[in-house]
Coordinates of C-alpha atoms in Angstrom, one line a residue:
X231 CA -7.5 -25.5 17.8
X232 CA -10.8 -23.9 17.3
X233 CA -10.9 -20.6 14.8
X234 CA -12.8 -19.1 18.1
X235 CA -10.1 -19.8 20.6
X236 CA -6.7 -19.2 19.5
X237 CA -5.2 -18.0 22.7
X238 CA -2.2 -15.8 23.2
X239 CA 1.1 -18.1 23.8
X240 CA 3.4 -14.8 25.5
X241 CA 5.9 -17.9 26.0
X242 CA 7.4 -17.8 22.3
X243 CA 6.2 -14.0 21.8
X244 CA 9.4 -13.4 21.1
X245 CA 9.3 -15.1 18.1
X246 CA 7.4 -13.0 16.3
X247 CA 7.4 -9.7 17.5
X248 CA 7.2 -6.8 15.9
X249 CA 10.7 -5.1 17.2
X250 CA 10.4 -1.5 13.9
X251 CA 14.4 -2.1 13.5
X252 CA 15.3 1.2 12.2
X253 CA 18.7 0.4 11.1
X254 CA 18.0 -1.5 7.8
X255 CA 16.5 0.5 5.0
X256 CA 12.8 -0.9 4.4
X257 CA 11.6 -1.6 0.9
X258 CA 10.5 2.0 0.9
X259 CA 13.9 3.8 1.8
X260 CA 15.2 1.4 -0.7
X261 CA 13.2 2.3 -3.4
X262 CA 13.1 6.3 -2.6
X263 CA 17.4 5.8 -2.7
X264 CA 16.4 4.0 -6.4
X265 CA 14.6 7.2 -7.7
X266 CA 17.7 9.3 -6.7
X267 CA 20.3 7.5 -9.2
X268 CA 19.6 9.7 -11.8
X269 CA 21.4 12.7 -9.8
X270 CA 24.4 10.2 -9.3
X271 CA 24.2 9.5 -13.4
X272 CA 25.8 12.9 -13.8
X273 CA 29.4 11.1 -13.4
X274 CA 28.8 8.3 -15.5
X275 CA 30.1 7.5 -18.9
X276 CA 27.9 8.6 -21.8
X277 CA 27.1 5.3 -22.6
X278 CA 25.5 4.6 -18.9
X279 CA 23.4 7.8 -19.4
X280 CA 22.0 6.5 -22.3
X281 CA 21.4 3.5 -21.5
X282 CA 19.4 4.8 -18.5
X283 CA 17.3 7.4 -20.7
X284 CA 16.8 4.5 -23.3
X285 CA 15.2 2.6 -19.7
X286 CA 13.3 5.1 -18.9
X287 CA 11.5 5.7 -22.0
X288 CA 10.7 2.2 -22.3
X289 CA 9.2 2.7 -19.0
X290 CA 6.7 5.5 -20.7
X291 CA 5.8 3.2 -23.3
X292 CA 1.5 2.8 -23.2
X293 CA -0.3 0.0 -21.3
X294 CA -3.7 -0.5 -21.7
X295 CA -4.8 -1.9 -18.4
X296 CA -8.2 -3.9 -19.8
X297 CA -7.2 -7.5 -18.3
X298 CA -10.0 -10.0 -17.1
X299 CA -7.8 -12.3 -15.2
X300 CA -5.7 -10.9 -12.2
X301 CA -5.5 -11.5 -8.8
X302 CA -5.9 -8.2 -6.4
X303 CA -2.2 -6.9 -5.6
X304 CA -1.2 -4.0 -3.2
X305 CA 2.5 -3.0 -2.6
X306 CA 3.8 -3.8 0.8
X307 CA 5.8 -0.5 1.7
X308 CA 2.6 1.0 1.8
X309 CA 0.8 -1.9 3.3
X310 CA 3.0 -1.5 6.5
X311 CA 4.0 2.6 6.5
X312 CA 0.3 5.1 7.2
X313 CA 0.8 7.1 4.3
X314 CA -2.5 7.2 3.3
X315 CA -5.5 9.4 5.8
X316 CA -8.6 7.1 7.1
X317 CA -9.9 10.1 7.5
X318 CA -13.6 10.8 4.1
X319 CA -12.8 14.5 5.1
X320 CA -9.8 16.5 3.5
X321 CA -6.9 15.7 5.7
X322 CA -4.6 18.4 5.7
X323 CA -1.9 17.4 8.0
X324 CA 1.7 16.3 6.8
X325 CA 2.7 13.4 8.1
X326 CA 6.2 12.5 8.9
X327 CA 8.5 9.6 9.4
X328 CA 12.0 9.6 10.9
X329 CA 15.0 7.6 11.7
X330 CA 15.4 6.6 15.6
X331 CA 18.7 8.7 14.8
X332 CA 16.8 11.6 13.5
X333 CA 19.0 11.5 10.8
X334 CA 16.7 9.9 7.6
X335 CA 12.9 11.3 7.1
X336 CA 10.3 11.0 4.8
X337 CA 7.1 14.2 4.8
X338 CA 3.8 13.0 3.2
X339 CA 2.8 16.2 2.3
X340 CA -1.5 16.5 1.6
X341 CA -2.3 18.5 -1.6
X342 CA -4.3 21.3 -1.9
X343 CA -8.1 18.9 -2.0
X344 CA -5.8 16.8 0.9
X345 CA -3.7 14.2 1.4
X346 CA -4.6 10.8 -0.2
X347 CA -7.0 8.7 1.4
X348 CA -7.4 4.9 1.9
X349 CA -10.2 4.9 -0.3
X350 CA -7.7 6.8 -3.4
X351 CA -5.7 3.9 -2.5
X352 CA -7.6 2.1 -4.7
X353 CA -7.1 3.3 -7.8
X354 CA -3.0 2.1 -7.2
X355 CA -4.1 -1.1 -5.9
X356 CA -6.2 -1.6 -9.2
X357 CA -3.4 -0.3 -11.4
X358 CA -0.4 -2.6 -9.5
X359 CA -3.3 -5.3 -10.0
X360 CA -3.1 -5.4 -13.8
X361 CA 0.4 -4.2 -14.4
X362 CA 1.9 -6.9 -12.0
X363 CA -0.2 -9.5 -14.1
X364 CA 1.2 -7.9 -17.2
X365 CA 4.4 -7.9 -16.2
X366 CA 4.2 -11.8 -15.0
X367 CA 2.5 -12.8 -19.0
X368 CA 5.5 -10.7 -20.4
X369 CA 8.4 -12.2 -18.5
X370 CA 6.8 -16.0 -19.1
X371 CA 6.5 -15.1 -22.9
X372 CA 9.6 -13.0 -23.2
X373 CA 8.2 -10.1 -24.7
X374 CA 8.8 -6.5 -23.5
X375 CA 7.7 -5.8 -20.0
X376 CA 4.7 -2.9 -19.8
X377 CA 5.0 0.7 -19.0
X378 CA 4.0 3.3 -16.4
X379 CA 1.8 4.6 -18.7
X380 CA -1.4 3.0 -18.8
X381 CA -5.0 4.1 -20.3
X382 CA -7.9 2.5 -18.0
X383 CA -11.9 2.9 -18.9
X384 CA -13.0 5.0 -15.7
X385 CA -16.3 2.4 -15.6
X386 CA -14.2 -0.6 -15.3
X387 CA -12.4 0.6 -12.4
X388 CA -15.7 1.8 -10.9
X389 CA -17.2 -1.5 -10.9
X390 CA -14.3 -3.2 -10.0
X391 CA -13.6 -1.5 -6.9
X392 CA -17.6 -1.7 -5.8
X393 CA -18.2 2.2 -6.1
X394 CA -21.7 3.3 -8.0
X395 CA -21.1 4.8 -11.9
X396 CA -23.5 7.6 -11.5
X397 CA -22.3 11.0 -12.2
X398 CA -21.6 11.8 -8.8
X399 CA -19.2 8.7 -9.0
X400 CA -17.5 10.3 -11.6
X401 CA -16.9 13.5 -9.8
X402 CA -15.4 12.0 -6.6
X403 CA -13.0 10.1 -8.9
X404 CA -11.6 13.4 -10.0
X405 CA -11.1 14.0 -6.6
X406 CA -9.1 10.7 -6.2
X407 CA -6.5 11.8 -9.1
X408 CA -6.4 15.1 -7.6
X409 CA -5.6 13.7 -4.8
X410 CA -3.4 10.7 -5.2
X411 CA -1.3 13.2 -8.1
X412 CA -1.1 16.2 -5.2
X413 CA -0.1 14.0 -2.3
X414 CA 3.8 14.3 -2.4
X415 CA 6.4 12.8 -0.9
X416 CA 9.7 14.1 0.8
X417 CA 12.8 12.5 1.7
X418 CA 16.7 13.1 2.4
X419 CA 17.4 9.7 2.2
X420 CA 21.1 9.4 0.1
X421 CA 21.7 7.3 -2.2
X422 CA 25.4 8.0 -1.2
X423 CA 26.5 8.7 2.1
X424 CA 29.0 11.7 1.0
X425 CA 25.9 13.2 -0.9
X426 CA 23.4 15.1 0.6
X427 CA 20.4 15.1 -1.8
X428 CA 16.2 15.3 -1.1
X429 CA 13.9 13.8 -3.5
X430 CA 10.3 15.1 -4.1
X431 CA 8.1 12.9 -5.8
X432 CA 4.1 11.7 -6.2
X433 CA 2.6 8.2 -6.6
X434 CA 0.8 9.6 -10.0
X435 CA 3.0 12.0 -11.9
X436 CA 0.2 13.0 -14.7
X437 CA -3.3 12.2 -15.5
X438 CA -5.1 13.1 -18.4
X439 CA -9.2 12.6 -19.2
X440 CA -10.9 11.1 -22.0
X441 CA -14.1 13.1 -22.1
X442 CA -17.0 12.0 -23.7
X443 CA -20.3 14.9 -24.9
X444 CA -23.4 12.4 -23.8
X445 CA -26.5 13.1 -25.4
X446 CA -27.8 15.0 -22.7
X447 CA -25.1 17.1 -23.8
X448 CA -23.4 16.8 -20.3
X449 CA -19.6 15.5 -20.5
X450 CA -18.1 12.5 -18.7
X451 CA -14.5 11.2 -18.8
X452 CA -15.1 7.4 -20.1
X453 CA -11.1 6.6 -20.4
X454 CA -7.9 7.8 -18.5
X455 CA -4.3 7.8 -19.1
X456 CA -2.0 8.2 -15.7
X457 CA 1.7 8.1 -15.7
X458 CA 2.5 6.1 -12.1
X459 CA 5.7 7.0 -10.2
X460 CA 9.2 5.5 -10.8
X461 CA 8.6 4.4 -7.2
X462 CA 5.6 3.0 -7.1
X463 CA 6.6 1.2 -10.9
X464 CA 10.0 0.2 -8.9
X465 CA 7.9 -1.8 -6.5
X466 CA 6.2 -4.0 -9.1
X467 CA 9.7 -4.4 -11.2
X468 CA 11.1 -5.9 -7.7
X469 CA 7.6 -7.7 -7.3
X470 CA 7.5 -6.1 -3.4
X471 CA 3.8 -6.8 -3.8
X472 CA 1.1 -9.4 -2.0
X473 CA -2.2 -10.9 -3.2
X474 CA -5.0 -9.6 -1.1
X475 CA -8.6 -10.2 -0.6
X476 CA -11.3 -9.8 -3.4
X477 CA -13.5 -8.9 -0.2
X478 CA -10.8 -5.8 0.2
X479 CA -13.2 -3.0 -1.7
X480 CA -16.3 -3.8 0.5
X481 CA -14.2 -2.7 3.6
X482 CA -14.7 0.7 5.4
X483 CA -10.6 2.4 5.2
X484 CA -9.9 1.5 9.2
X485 CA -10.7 -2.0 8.2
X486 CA -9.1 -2.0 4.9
X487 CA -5.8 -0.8 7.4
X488 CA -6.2 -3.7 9.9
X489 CA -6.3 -6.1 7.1
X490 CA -2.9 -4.5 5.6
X491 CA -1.2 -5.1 8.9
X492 CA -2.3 -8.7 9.0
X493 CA -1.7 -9.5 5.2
X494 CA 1.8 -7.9 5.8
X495 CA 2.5 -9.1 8.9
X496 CA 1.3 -12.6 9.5
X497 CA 1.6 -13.2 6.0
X498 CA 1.7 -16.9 5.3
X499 CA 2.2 -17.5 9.1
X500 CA -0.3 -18.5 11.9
X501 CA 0.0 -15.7 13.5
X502 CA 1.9 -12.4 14.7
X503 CA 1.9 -10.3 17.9
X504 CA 2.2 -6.8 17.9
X505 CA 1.7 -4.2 21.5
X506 CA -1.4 -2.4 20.4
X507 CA 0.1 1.2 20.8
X508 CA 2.3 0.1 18.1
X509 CA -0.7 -1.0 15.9
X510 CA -2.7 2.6 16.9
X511 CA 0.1 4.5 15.5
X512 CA 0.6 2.3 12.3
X513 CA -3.3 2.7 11.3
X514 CA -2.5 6.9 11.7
X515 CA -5.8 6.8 13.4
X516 CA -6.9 10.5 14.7
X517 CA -9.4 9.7 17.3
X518 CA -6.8 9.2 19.6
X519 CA -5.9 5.8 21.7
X520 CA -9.2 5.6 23.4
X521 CA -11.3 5.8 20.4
X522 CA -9.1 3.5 18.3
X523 CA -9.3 1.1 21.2
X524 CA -13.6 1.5 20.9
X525 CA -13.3 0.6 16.9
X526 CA -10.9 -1.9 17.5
X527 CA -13.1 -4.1 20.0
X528 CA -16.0 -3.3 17.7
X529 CA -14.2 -4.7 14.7
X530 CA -13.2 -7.7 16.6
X531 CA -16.6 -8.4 17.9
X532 CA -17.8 -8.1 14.4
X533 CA -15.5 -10.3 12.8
X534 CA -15.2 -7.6 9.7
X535 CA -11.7 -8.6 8.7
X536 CA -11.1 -11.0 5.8
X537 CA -9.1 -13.7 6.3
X538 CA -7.4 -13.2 9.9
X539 CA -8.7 -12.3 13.5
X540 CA -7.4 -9.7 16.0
X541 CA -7.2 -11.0 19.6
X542 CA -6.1 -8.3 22.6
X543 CA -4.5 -9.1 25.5
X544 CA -4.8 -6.6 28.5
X545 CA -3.7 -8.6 30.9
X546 CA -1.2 -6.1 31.5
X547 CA -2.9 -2.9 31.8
X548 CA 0.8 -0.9 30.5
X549 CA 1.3 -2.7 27.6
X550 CA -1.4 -4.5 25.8
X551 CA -0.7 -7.0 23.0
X552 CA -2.8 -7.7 19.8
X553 CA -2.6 -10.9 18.3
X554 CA -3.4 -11.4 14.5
X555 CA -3.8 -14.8 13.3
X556 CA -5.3 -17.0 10.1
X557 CA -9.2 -17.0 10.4
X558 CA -8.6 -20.7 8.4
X559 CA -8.2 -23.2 11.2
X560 CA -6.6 -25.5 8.3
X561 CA -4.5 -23.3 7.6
X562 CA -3.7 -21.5 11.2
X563 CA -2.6 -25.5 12.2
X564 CA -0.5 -26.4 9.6
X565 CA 1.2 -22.4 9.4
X566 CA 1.7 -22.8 13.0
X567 CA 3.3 -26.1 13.0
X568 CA 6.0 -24.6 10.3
X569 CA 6.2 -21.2 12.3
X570 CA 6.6 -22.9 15.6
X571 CA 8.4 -26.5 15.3
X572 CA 9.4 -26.8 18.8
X573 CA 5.8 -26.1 20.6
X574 CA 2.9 -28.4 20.9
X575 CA -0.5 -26.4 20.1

């Protein structure tokens, strides 16, 4: 089958489709419910408490995130949920999730420069990067696993992430902390269903600069030292994380969200269907349907995303279907033939 042509096979759609089961608790709620046990440690023996504060001091202990050798890693909650703005302008709009029984929500609330972009995503995709291949070295030498603390050199992750290391650089970086440590999130998701708790947390919790007189005299922050949530530390612990592109920093954020769907979605597979109202409302595009419908084709036509193609269907004016599938024909033949068993290409 030619990478070109992959058509659309609505005979084993069902297969595949991307039904948003609301029932189960996604990685997310899980880990949001894992951030609330300290409330339920109140009634456990001493010993337990201890134990726990022991844990979480361990989990303050410094890293010093200066690895060469790691492959890219971003966490899949946020890979599938829009908490993050596409927007380069400060978004100030809360966005909000609920249950289809209106009875479990989570607020993304902005902070006072916005809420976090796709772009501040970044910075948590480059930290998950080295503490994920920290946390793999440790467990294979069994020595003690690395903290949520961790000191990075501000130039390292400028470079890495393909931004420029002038001094304007520097300034919109600030803006990314800012940012990615105002950016809360709100749930009342219960960790037990007789208890009726809400949590409030950020993805950063602190972030403190390493500044620097040049002899210019000016002042530059050349090292920082974050504290990352419990959360977002939670994730990595449970390894609910993915390899992605090296080619993910040179994409524009509505890109960089298309190829989160498809690395999430499709995965390992040949390919995944999903109706194309779903897909608008899972990139939290604000241009409206129309609009995302323009960028879409135009991203198609293009080719920009790495690794896996979009396809639309409008065959059916009312419900259009959007195909994502491996750019690799290799690979889309041999994934298909495991996804699909029973069908003949």
């Amino acid at each position: 089958m030619s990478s070109e042509q992959a058509p659309i096979k609505p005979h084993h759609m069902a297969q595949f489709l991307d039904e948003d089961d609301p029932t189960p608790l996604s990685p997310l709620m899980k880990a949001v419910a894992k951030l609330q046990q300290n409330v339920a440690s109140r009634g456990e023996p001493k010993e337990a408490v201890m134990e726990t504060e022991s844990q979480e001091n361990a989990q303050l202990d410094l890293f010093v995130a200066d690895l060469l050798d790691y492959s890219f890693k971003d966490d899949m909650t946020t890979m599938d949920a829009p908490l993050f703005s596409l927007s380069t302008r400060p978004d100030m709009d809360t966005w909000r999730w609920e249950s289809s029984d209106k009875k479990r929500w989570l607020e993304v609330m902005p902070s006072a420069k916005g809420r976090a972009t796709m772009n501040d995503k970044d910075l948590l995709i480059y930290l998950t990067s080295q503490l994920v291949a920290a946390m793999n070295s440790a467990k294979a030498r069994g020595e003690k696993m690395p903290g949520r603390r961790v000191r990075f050199v501000t130039y390292d992750f400028l470079k890495t992430t393909k931004r420029g290391t002038d001094n304007k650089s520097y300034e919109l970086f600030e803006d990314t902390l800012d940012r990615l440590q105002g950016t809360r999130f709100k749930t009342n998701i219960p960790i037990d269903k007789n208890m009726d708790e809400r949590n409030n947390f950020g993805l950063i919790e602190s972030a403190n600069y390493i500044i620097k007189t040049l002899p210019s005299g000016k002042k530059r922050m050349v090292a920082i030292e974050v504290t990352i949530s419990k959360w977002l530390y939670r994730t990595m612990e449970l390894r609910h994380v993915l390899t992605i592109s090296d080619r993910y920093f040179d994409l524009r954020p509505t890109v960089k969200r298309l190829y989160e769907l498809a690395r999430k979605h499709v995965g390992e597979q040949a390919e995944f269907m999903m109706k194309e109202e779903t897909l608008y409302e899972k990139t939290a595009s604000k241009g409206g349907m129309r609009e995302f419908r323009r960028i879409l084709k135009e991203i198609i036509e293009r080719d920009e995303v790495p690794d896996y193609r979009f396809q639309r269907d409008d065959s059916n004016p009312k419900c259009v279907w959007v195909k994502m599938y491996q750019k690799d024909t290799k690979k889309f033949a041999l994934a298909f033939a495991k996804q699909f068993p029973q069908q003949k290409k």
